[in-house]
CSV table of C-alpha atoms and ligand atoms in Angstrom, one decimal:
chain,number,residue,atom,x,y,z
P,63,GLU,CA,-48.0,-81.3,-20.4
P,64,LYS,CA,-48.6,-78.6,-18.0
P,65,GLY,CA,-46.1,-80.3,-15.6
P,66,GLY,CA,-48.4,-80.3,-12.7
P,67,TYR,CA,-49.3,-76.6,-13.0
P,68,ARG,CA,-52.9,-75.5,-13.3
P,69,HIS,CA,-52.2,-73.4,-16.5
P,70,PHE,CA,-49.3,-73.0,-19.0
P,71,MET,CA,-49.1,-69.4,-17.9
P,72,LEU,CA,-47.9,-70.4,-14.5
P,73,LYS,CA,-45.7,-73.1,-15.7
P,74,GLU,CA,-44.0,-70.6,-17.9
P,75,ILE,CA,-43.7,-68.1,-15.1
P,76,TYR,CA,-41.8,-70.7,-13.2
P,77,GLU,CA,-39.7,-71.7,-16.2
P,78,GLN,CA,-38.0,-68.3,-16.3
P,79,PRO,CA,-34.9,-69.1,-14.2
P,80,ARG,CA,-34.1,-71.9,-16.6
P,81,ALA,CA,-35.1,-69.8,-19.7
P,82,LEU,CA,-32.8,-67.0,-18.6
P,83,ALA,CA,-29.9,-69.3,-18.0
P,84,ASP,CA,-30.4,-70.8,-21.5
P,85,THR,CA,-30.5,-67.5,-23.0
P,86,ILE,CA,-27.3,-66.4,-21.4
P,87,ALA,CA,-25.4,-69.8,-21.9
P,88,GLY,CA,-22.5,-69.7,-24.2
P,89,ARG,CA,-22.8,-65.8,-24.7
P,90,ALA,CA,-21.3,-64.4,-21.6
P,91,LEU,CA,-17.6,-64.5,-21.9
P,92,VAL,CA,-16.9,-63.6,-18.3
P,93,GLU,CA,-13.1,-63.9,-18.3
P,94,GLU,CA,-12.7,-61.9,-21.5
P,95,GLY,CA,-15.3,-59.3,-20.5
P,96,ASP,CA,-17.1,-59.7,-23.7
P,97,VAL,CA,-20.2,-61.2,-25.3
P,98,TYR,CA,-20.5,-63.6,-28.0
P,99,LEU,CA,-23.5,-63.5,-30.3
P,100,GLU,CA,-23.5,-66.2,-32.8
P,101,ASP,CA,-25.5,-64.9,-35.7
P,102,LEU,CA,-25.5,-61.1,-35.7
P,103,ASP,CA,-24.5,-60.9,-39.4
P,104,LEU,CA,-22.7,-57.6,-38.8
P,105,ASP,CA,-18.9,-57.3,-38.5
P,106,ASP,CA,-17.2,-55.2,-35.7
P,107,ALA,CA,-16.5,-52.3,-38.1
P,108,GLN,CA,-20.3,-52.1,-39.0
P,109,LEU,CA,-21.3,-52.4,-35.4
P,110,ALA,CA,-18.8,-49.7,-34.4
P,111,GLY,CA,-20.0,-47.4,-37.2
P,112,LEU,CA,-23.8,-47.6,-36.2
P,113,GLU,CA,-25.2,-44.2,-36.0
P,114,LYS,CA,-28.8,-45.2,-35.1
P,115,ILE,CA,-30.9,-48.2,-34.1
P,116,PHE,CA,-34.6,-48.7,-34.5
P,117,ILE,CA,-36.4,-51.1,-32.4
P,118,ILE,CA,-39.8,-52.2,-33.8
P,119,ALA,CA,-42.3,-54.7,-32.2
P,120,CYS,CA,-45.8,-55.1,-30.9
P,121,GLY,CA,-47.5,-55.7,-27.5
P,122,THR,CA,-45.2,-57.1,-24.8
P,123,SER,CA,-42.2,-57.4,-27.3
P,124,TRP,CA,-42.6,-53.6,-27.8
P,125,HIS,CA,-42.3,-53.2,-24.0
P,126,ALA,CA,-39.1,-55.2,-24.1
P,127,GLY,CA,-37.9,-52.7,-26.8
P,128,LEU,CA,-38.6,-49.9,-24.5
P,129,VAL,CA,-36.3,-51.3,-22.0
P,130,GLY,CA,-33.8,-52.2,-24.7
P,131,LYS,CA,-33.6,-48.5,-25.6
P,132,PHE,CA,-32.4,-47.8,-22.1
P,133,TYR,CA,-29.8,-50.5,-22.5
P,134,LEU,CA,-28.5,-49.6,-25.7
P,135,GLU,CA,-28.4,-45.9,-25.1
P,136,LYS,CA,-26.9,-46.1,-21.6
P,137,ILE,CA,-24.4,-48.8,-22.3
P,138,ALA,CA,-23.5,-48.5,-25.9
P,139,ARG,CA,-24.3,-44.9,-26.3
P,140,VAL,CA,-26.1,-45.3,-29.6
P,141,PRO,CA,-29.4,-43.2,-30.2
P,142,VAL,CA,-32.4,-45.6,-30.4
P,143,GLU,CA,-35.8,-44.8,-31.7
P,144,ILE,CA,-38.6,-47.3,-30.8
P,145,ASP,CA,-41.8,-47.7,-32.5
P,146,ILE,CA,-44.8,-50.0,-32.7
P,147,ALA,CA,-44.8,-52.0,-35.8
P,148,SER,CA,-48.2,-51.0,-37.2
P,149,GLU,CA,-47.2,-47.3,-36.8
P,150,PHE,CA,-43.7,-47.5,-38.2
P,151,ARG,CA,-44.6,-49.4,-41.3
P,152,TYR,CA,-47.1,-46.8,-42.5
P,153,ARG,CA,-45.1,-43.6,-41.6
P,154,ASP,CA,-42.6,-43.8,-44.3
P,155,PRO,CA,-39.7,-44.0,-41.9
P,156,ILE,CA,-36.4,-42.3,-42.6
P,157,ILE,CA,-33.7,-45.1,-42.4
P,158,PRO,CA,-30.2,-43.9,-42.6
P,159,ALA,CA,-27.4,-46.0,-44.2
P,160,ASN,CA,-25.5,-46.7,-40.9
P,161,SER,CA,-28.6,-47.9,-39.0
P,162,LEU,CA,-29.7,-51.1,-37.8
P,163,THR,CA,-33.4,-52.1,-37.3
P,164,ILE,CA,-34.1,-54.6,-34.5
P,165,LEU,CA,-37.3,-56.5,-34.8
P,166,VAL,CA,-38.6,-58.1,-31.4
P,167,SER,CA,-41.0,-60.9,-31.7
P,168,GLN,CA,-41.6,-64.0,-29.7
P,169,SER,CA,-43.5,-65.8,-32.5
P,170,GLY,CA,-41.6,-64.4,-35.4
P,171,GLU,CA,-45.0,-64.3,-37.3
P,172,THR,CA,-46.6,-61.1,-36.2
P,173,ALA,CA,-47.9,-59.5,-39.5
P,174,ASP,CA,-47.1,-55.9,-38.6
P,175,THR,CA,-43.6,-56.8,-37.4
P,176,LEU,CA,-42.8,-58.6,-40.4
P,177,ALA,CA,-44.2,-55.8,-42.6
P,178,ALA,CA,-41.9,-53.5,-40.7
P,179,LEU,CA,-39.0,-55.8,-41.4
P,180,ARG,CA,-39.7,-55.6,-45.0
P,181,GLU,CA,-40.1,-51.9,-44.9
P,182,ALA,CA,-36.7,-51.4,-43.4
P,183,HIS,CA,-35.2,-53.9,-45.9
P,184,GLY,CA,-36.8,-52.2,-48.7
P,185,LYS,CA,-35.1,-48.9,-47.7
P,186,GLY,CA,-31.7,-50.5,-47.7
P,187,GLY,CA,-31.5,-51.0,-43.9
P,188,LYS,CA,-29.7,-53.8,-42.0
P,189,THR,CA,-31.9,-55.9,-39.8
P,190,LEU,CA,-31.7,-58.0,-36.8
P,191,CYS,CA,-34.4,-60.0,-35.0
P,192,ILE,CA,-34.8,-61.1,-31.4
P,193,CYS,CA,-37.0,-64.0,-31.7
P,194,ASN,CA,-38.1,-67.2,-29.9
P,195,VAL,CA,-39.2,-69.4,-32.7
P,196,VAL,CA,-36.5,-71.0,-34.9
P,197,ASP,CA,-37.0,-70.6,-38.5
P,198,SER,CA,-40.1,-68.4,-38.3
P,199,SER,CA,-40.8,-65.9,-41.0
P,200,ILE,CA,-39.2,-63.0,-39.2
P,201,ALA,CA,-36.2,-65.1,-38.3
P,202,ARG,CA,-35.8,-66.3,-41.9
P,203,GLU,CA,-36.1,-62.7,-43.3
P,204,SER,CA,-33.8,-60.8,-41.0
P,205,ASP,CA,-30.0,-60.5,-41.7
P,206,GLY,CA,-29.1,-61.4,-38.2
P,207,ILE,CA,-30.7,-63.2,-35.4
P,208,ILE,CA,-30.5,-63.4,-31.6
P,209,TYR,CA,-32.6,-66.3,-30.4
P,210,THR,CA,-34.2,-66.2,-27.1
P,211,HIS,CA,-34.1,-69.7,-25.6
P,212,ALA,CA,-37.4,-69.4,-23.7
P,213,GLY,CA,-38.6,-72.7,-25.1
P,214,PRO,CA,-42.3,-72.9,-26.5
P,215,GLU,CA,-44.6,-70.5,-25.0
P,216,ILE,CA,-48.2,-71.7,-25.0
P,217,GLY,CA,-50.0,-69.2,-22.8
P,218,VAL,CA,-51.3,-66.2,-24.8
P,219,ALA,CA,-49.9,-63.9,-22.2
P,220,SER,CA,-46.3,-63.6,-22.8
P,221,THR,CA,-44.0,-64.2,-19.7
P,222,LYS,CA,-40.7,-66.0,-20.2
P,223,ALA,CA,-40.6,-64.7,-23.8
P,224,PHE,CA,-40.5,-61.2,-22.3
P,225,THR,CA,-37.8,-61.7,-19.7
P,226,THR,CA,-35.6,-63.5,-22.2
P,227,GLN,CA,-36.0,-60.7,-24.7
P,228,LEU,CA,-34.8,-58.4,-22.0
P,229,VAL,CA,-31.8,-60.6,-21.5
P,230,ALA,CA,-31.1,-60.6,-25.2
P,231,LEU,CA,-31.3,-56.9,-25.5
P,232,TYR,CA,-28.9,-56.5,-22.5
P,233,LEU,CA,-26.4,-58.9,-24.0
P,234,LEU,CA,-26.5,-56.9,-27.3
P,235,ALA,CA,-26.0,-53.6,-25.4
P,236,LEU,CA,-23.0,-55.1,-23.6
P,237,LYS,CA,-21.5,-56.4,-26.9
P,238,LEU,CA,-22.0,-53.1,-28.6
P,239,GLY,CA,-20.6,-51.3,-25.7
P,240,ARG,CA,-17.5,-53.3,-25.8
P,241,ILE,CA,-17.0,-52.6,-29.6
P,242,ARG,CA,-17.7,-49.0,-29.2
P,243,ARG,CA,-15.6,-48.7,-26.2
P,244,SER,CA,-18.2,-47.1,-24.1
P,245,LEU,CA,-17.9,-50.1,-21.8
P,246,SER,CA,-14.7,-51.3,-20.4
P,247,ALA,CA,-13.8,-55.0,-20.2
P,248,ALA,CA,-13.9,-54.8,-16.4
P,249,ASP,CA,-17.3,-53.1,-16.2
P,250,CYS,CA,-18.5,-55.7,-18.7
P,251,GLN,CA,-17.2,-58.5,-16.5
P,252,ALA,CA,-19.0,-57.1,-13.5
P,253,ARG,CA,-22.3,-56.9,-15.5
P,254,LEU,CA,-21.9,-60.4,-16.7
P,255,ALA,CA,-21.3,-61.7,-13.2
P,256,ASP,CA,-24.5,-60.0,-12.0
P,257,LEU,CA,-26.4,-61.4,-15.1
P,258,LEU,CA,-25.3,-64.9,-14.4
P,259,GLU,CA,-26.6,-64.6,-10.8
P,260,LEU,CA,-30.0,-63.5,-12.2
P,261,PRO,CA,-31.6,-66.9,-12.6
P,262,ARG,CA,-30.9,-67.7,-9.0
P,263,LYS,CA,-32.5,-64.3,-8.0
P,264,LEU,CA,-35.6,-65.0,-10.1
P,265,GLU,CA,-35.8,-68.3,-8.4
P,266,GLU,CA,-35.9,-66.3,-5.1
P,267,THR,CA,-38.5,-63.9,-6.6
P,268,LEU,CA,-40.8,-66.8,-7.4
P,269,GLU,CA,-41.0,-67.4,-3.6
P,270,LEU,CA,-43.4,-64.3,-3.6
P,271,ASP,CA,-46.0,-66.7,-5.1
P,272,ALA,CA,-48.2,-67.3,-2.0
P,273,GLU,CA,-48.0,-63.8,-0.7
P,274,ILE,CA,-49.2,-62.4,-4.2
P,275,GLU,CA,-52.0,-65.0,-4.3
P,276,GLU,CA,-53.0,-63.6,-0.9
P,277,LEU,CA,-52.8,-60.1,-2.2
P,278,ALA,CA,-54.8,-60.9,-5.4
P,279,ARG,CA,-57.8,-61.7,-3.1
P,280,GLU,CA,-57.8,-58.2,-1.6
P,281,PHE,CA,-57.9,-56.4,-5.0
P,282,VAL,CA,-59.8,-58.8,-7.3
P,283,ASN,CA,-62.9,-56.6,-7.2
P,284,ALA,CA,-61.2,-53.4,-8.3
P,285,ARG,CA,-62.6,-52.0,-11.5
P,286,ASP,CA,-59.4,-50.2,-12.6
P,287,PHE,CA,-55.7,-50.4,-11.8
P,288,LEU,CA,-52.9,-47.9,-12.3
P,289,TYR,CA,-49.4,-48.9,-12.6
P,290,LEU,CA,-46.5,-46.4,-12.1
P,291,GLY,CA,-42.8,-46.6,-12.9
P,292,ARG,CA,-39.9,-44.4,-14.0
P,293,GLY,CA,-37.1,-44.9,-16.3
P,294,ASN,CA,-36.4,-48.5,-17.3
P,295,LEU,CA,-39.3,-49.5,-15.0
P,296,TYR,CA,-41.8,-47.4,-17.0
P,297,PRO,CA,-42.1,-50.2,-19.5
P,298,ILE,CA,-42.6,-52.6,-16.7
P,299,ALA,CA,-45.6,-50.5,-15.5
P,300,LEU,CA,-47.0,-50.8,-19.1
P,301,GLU,CA,-46.4,-54.5,-19.1
P,302,GLY,CA,-47.9,-55.1,-15.7
P,303,ALA,CA,-51.0,-53.3,-16.9
P,304,LEU,CA,-51.1,-55.1,-20.2
P,305,LYS,CA,-50.9,-58.5,-18.3
P,306,LEU,CA,-53.8,-57.7,-16.0
P,307,LYS,CA,-55.9,-56.3,-18.9
P,308,GLU,CA,-55.5,-59.2,-21.1
P,309,ILE,CA,-56.1,-62.0,-18.6
P,310,SER,CA,-58.4,-60.6,-15.9
P,311,TYR,CA,-60.3,-58.1,-18.1
P,312,ILE,CA,-59.8,-55.4,-15.6
P,313,HIS,CA,-59.0,-52.0,-17.1
P,314,ALA,CA,-55.5,-51.0,-16.2
P,315,GLU,CA,-53.2,-48.2,-17.4
P,316,GLY,CA,-49.4,-48.0,-17.0
P,317,TYR,CA,-48.1,-44.5,-16.6
P,318,PRO,CA,-44.6,-42.8,-16.1
P,319,ALA,CA,-44.7,-41.9,-12.4
P,320,GLY,CA,-43.6,-38.3,-13.2
P,321,GLU,CA,-46.5,-37.7,-15.5
P,322,MET,CA,-49.1,-38.3,-12.8
P,323,LYS,CA,-49.6,-34.7,-12.0
P,324,HIS,CA,-50.4,-33.9,-15.7
P,325,GLY,CA,-53.7,-35.6,-15.6
P,326,PRO,CA,-54.1,-39.1,-14.1
P,327,ILE,CA,-53.8,-38.0,-10.5
P,328,ALA,CA,-57.5,-36.9,-11.0
P,329,LEU,CA,-58.5,-40.6,-11.0
P,330,ILE,CA,-57.0,-41.4,-7.6
P,331,ASP,CA,-59.5,-42.3,-4.9
P,332,GLU,CA,-59.9,-45.1,-2.3
P,333,ASP,CA,-61.1,-47.5,-4.9
P,334,LEU,CA,-58.2,-47.3,-7.0
P,335,PRO,CA,-55.3,-49.7,-6.5
P,336,VAL,CA,-52.0,-48.2,-7.7
P,337,VAL,CA,-49.0,-50.5,-8.3
P,338,VAL,CA,-45.8,-48.5,-7.9
P,339,LEU,CA,-42.5,-49.8,-8.9
P,340,VAL,CA,-40.2,-48.3,-6.4
P,341,PRO,CA,-37.1,-50.5,-5.8
P,342,ARG,CA,-33.7,-48.8,-4.8
P,343,ASN,CA,-32.4,-47.2,-7.9
P,344,SER,CA,-31.2,-43.7,-9.1
P,345,THR,CA,-34.8,-42.3,-9.2
P,346,TYR,CA,-35.9,-43.8,-5.9
P,347,ASP,CA,-36.5,-40.5,-4.1
P,348,LYS,CA,-38.5,-39.2,-7.0
P,349,VAL,CA,-40.8,-42.2,-7.2
P,350,VAL,CA,-41.3,-42.1,-3.5
P,351,SER,CA,-42.5,-38.6,-3.7
P,352,ASN,CA,-44.8,-39.5,-6.7
P,353,MET,CA,-46.1,-42.4,-4.5
P,354,GLU,CA,-46.7,-40.1,-1.5
P,355,GLU,CA,-48.9,-37.9,-3.7
P,356,VAL,CA,-51.1,-41.0,-4.5
P,357,CYS,CA,-51.2,-41.9,-0.8
P,358,ALA,CA,-52.2,-38.4,0.2
P,359,ARG,CA,-55.3,-38.8,-2.1
P,360,GLY,CA,-56.3,-42.1,-0.6
P,361,GLY,CA,-55.0,-44.4,-3.4
P,362,GLN,CA,-54.3,-48.0,-2.3
P,363,VAL,CA,-50.6,-48.3,-3.1
P,364,ILE,CA,-49.1,-51.7,-3.8
P,365,ALA,CA,-45.4,-50.9,-3.8
P,366,VAL,CA,-42.8,-53.1,-5.3
P,367,VAL,CA,-39.6,-52.5,-3.4
P,368,SER,CA,-36.1,-54.0,-3.0
P,369,GLY,CA,-35.4,-56.0,0.1
P,370,ASP,CA,-37.1,-54.8,3.3
P,371,ASP,CA,-37.9,-51.1,2.6
P,372,GLU,CA,-39.2,-50.5,6.0
P,373,GLU,CA,-39.3,-46.7,5.3
P,374,LEU,CA,-42.4,-47.3,3.0
P,375,LEU,CA,-44.1,-50.0,5.1
P,376,ASP,CA,-46.4,-47.8,7.0
P,377,LYS,CA,-47.3,-45.5,4.0
P,378,VAL,CA,-48.7,-48.2,1.7
P,379,ALA,CA,-51.5,-50.8,1.5
P,380,ALA,CA,-49.1,-53.7,0.5
P,381,LEU,CA,-45.4,-54.1,0.0
P,382,ILE,CA,-44.0,-56.6,-2.4
P,383,SER,CA,-40.2,-57.1,-1.9
P,384,VAL,CA,-38.0,-58.4,-4.6
P,385,PRO,CA,-34.3,-59.2,-4.3
P,386,THR,CA,-31.7,-56.5,-4.7
P,387,VAL,CA,-30.0,-56.4,-8.2
P,388,ASP,CA,-28.2,-53.9,-10.3
P,389,GLU,CA,-30.6,-51.2,-11.4
P,390,ASP,CA,-30.3,-52.3,-15.0
P,391,LEU,CA,-31.6,-55.7,-14.1
P,392,LEU,CA,-34.5,-54.5,-12.2
P,393,PRO,CA,-36.9,-54.7,-15.2
P,394,ILE,CA,-36.4,-58.3,-15.3
P,395,ILE,CA,-36.8,-59.1,-11.7
P,396,THR,CA,-39.8,-56.8,-11.2
P,397,SER,CA,-41.6,-58.5,-14.1
P,398,VAL,CA,-42.3,-61.5,-12.0
P,399,PRO,CA,-44.6,-60.0,-9.4
P,400,MET,CA,-46.4,-58.2,-12.3
P,401,GLN,CA,-47.0,-61.6,-13.9
P,402,LEU,CA,-48.0,-63.4,-10.6
P,403,LEU,CA,-50.4,-60.5,-9.6
P,404,ALA,CA,-52.2,-60.5,-13.0
P,405,TYR,CA,-52.3,-64.4,-12.9
P,406,TYR,CA,-53.9,-64.8,-9.5
P,407,ILE,CA,-56.4,-62.0,-10.1
P,408,ALA,CA,-57.5,-63.7,-13.4
P,409,VAL,CA,-57.7,-67.2,-11.6
P,410,LEU,CA,-59.9,-65.6,-8.9
P,411,LYS,CA,-62.1,-64.1,-11.7
P,412,GLY,CA,-62.4,-67.6,-13.3
P,413,THR,CA,-61.3,-66.3,-16.8
P,414,ASP,CA,-59.6,-68.6,-19.4
P,415,VAL,CA,-56.1,-67.5,-18.3
P,416,ASP,CA,-54.2,-69.3,-21.2
P,417,GLN,CA,-56.7,-68.5,-23.9
P,418,PRO,CA,-58.2,-65.1,-23.0
P,419,ARG,CA,-61.2,-63.9,-25.0
P,420,ASN,CA,-60.6,-62.2,-28.3
P,421,LEU,CA,-57.0,-62.8,-28.3
P,422,ALA,CA,-54.6,-65.0,-30.4
P,423,LYS,CA,-51.1,-66.2,-29.5
P,424,SER,CA,-49.7,-64.8,-32.7
P,425,VAL,CA,-51.3,-62.0,-34.7
P,426,THR,CA,-50.8,-62.8,-38.2
P,427,VAL,CA,-53.3,-60.5,-39.8
P,428,GLU,CA,-52.9,-56.8,-39.5
L,1748,M6R,O1,-45.0,-62.9,-31.1
L,1748,M6R,P1,-44.8,-61.4,-31.0
L,1748,M6R,O2,-43.8,-61.1,-29.8
L,1748,M6R,O3,-44.5,-60.7,-32.1
L,1748,M6R,O4,-46.2,-60.9,-30.4
L,1748,M6R,C1,-46.5,-59.6,-30.1
L,1748,M6R,C2,-47.7,-59.4,-29.4
L,1748,M6R,O5,-48.9,-59.8,-30.0
L,1748,M6R,C3,-47.7,-60.1,-28.0
L,1748,M6R,O6,-46.6,-59.7,-27.2
L,1748,M6R,C4,-49.0,-59.7,-27.2
L,1748,M6R,O7,-49.1,-58.4,-26.9
L,1748,M6R,C5,-49.2,-60.8,-26.0
L,1748,M6R,N1,-50.4,-61.3,-25.8
L,1748,M6R,C6,-48.8,-60.1,-24.7
L,1748,M6R,O8,-48.9,-60.9,-23.6
């Protein structure tokens, strides 16, 4: 049932090109420059009139929501507030009439996310879930649904569910962008063409496997890890750190690269591996200078870059090179090396990768 893979987690990492293609299939209307989402339960006038979106989730799904905020604000120009379900549900949130609350959940059974959905409903808000399990509690109670077609995810550490959630949020942003006229049909066409290329690019990214397994050997004895990213890659820094924590039991923190100098830089020494997400995008120069501050203090930088970034080669301890994609798709592509690095470190440590201690696949109690 693991299809020849040693763990479900590795199998699921490898299933991502297929999972992404299935999540996009039938929804990308390339010729029209539009997106079809079958079960939104909101008509175009309601979507055009949205004044605010809330995104609520837990864990990895919350990280997907953080990227979703970038997509929706940038492409559809709707203000987005994002919160962790266990926080949102107890803070008596203010839900305006023309708002939409999006619940993101792989399992559709997470207790706090379900309670947040009920809270939003109770206050008269419209709800939409992004969910992987058909007919789950959250799917049943939400007004609208965008299913991710990742297929069953068995490993406790979420991988393919996360990257398909990012695709679902991206598709929603494109759809809203078209309806609200902040995105032209031509731009939408170009974005969809790039999106359709993504499964193949992910296939290419998976070829990093052997190289990352090797890298894991170098860093397996570290006591702590720091992950840095900016903009839409800050959530990927958080996700990289969470993956490492949950399956290898190594302490790891994700941080916005620009916040380093406000405290965490004090932690840097020769024993601290720092994963820096620094592919070519609009904040490239800023992140390079954040990275140089780490290098100057002896930190061991593992840089995730696009293509062969030779400029950085002699500055860092290791370079992981991902295929070049549009900057809005970088969160998806850079997730893969985050997953593989955590996976191989955990395997070397001999932990129970698919069933890490103290964790459950779906957290149905609060
Ligand atoms: O099923 P959900 O997406 O609602 O689950 C949310 C979190 O419990 C989940 O993402 C958790 O953080 C994972 N173990 C992360 O790998």
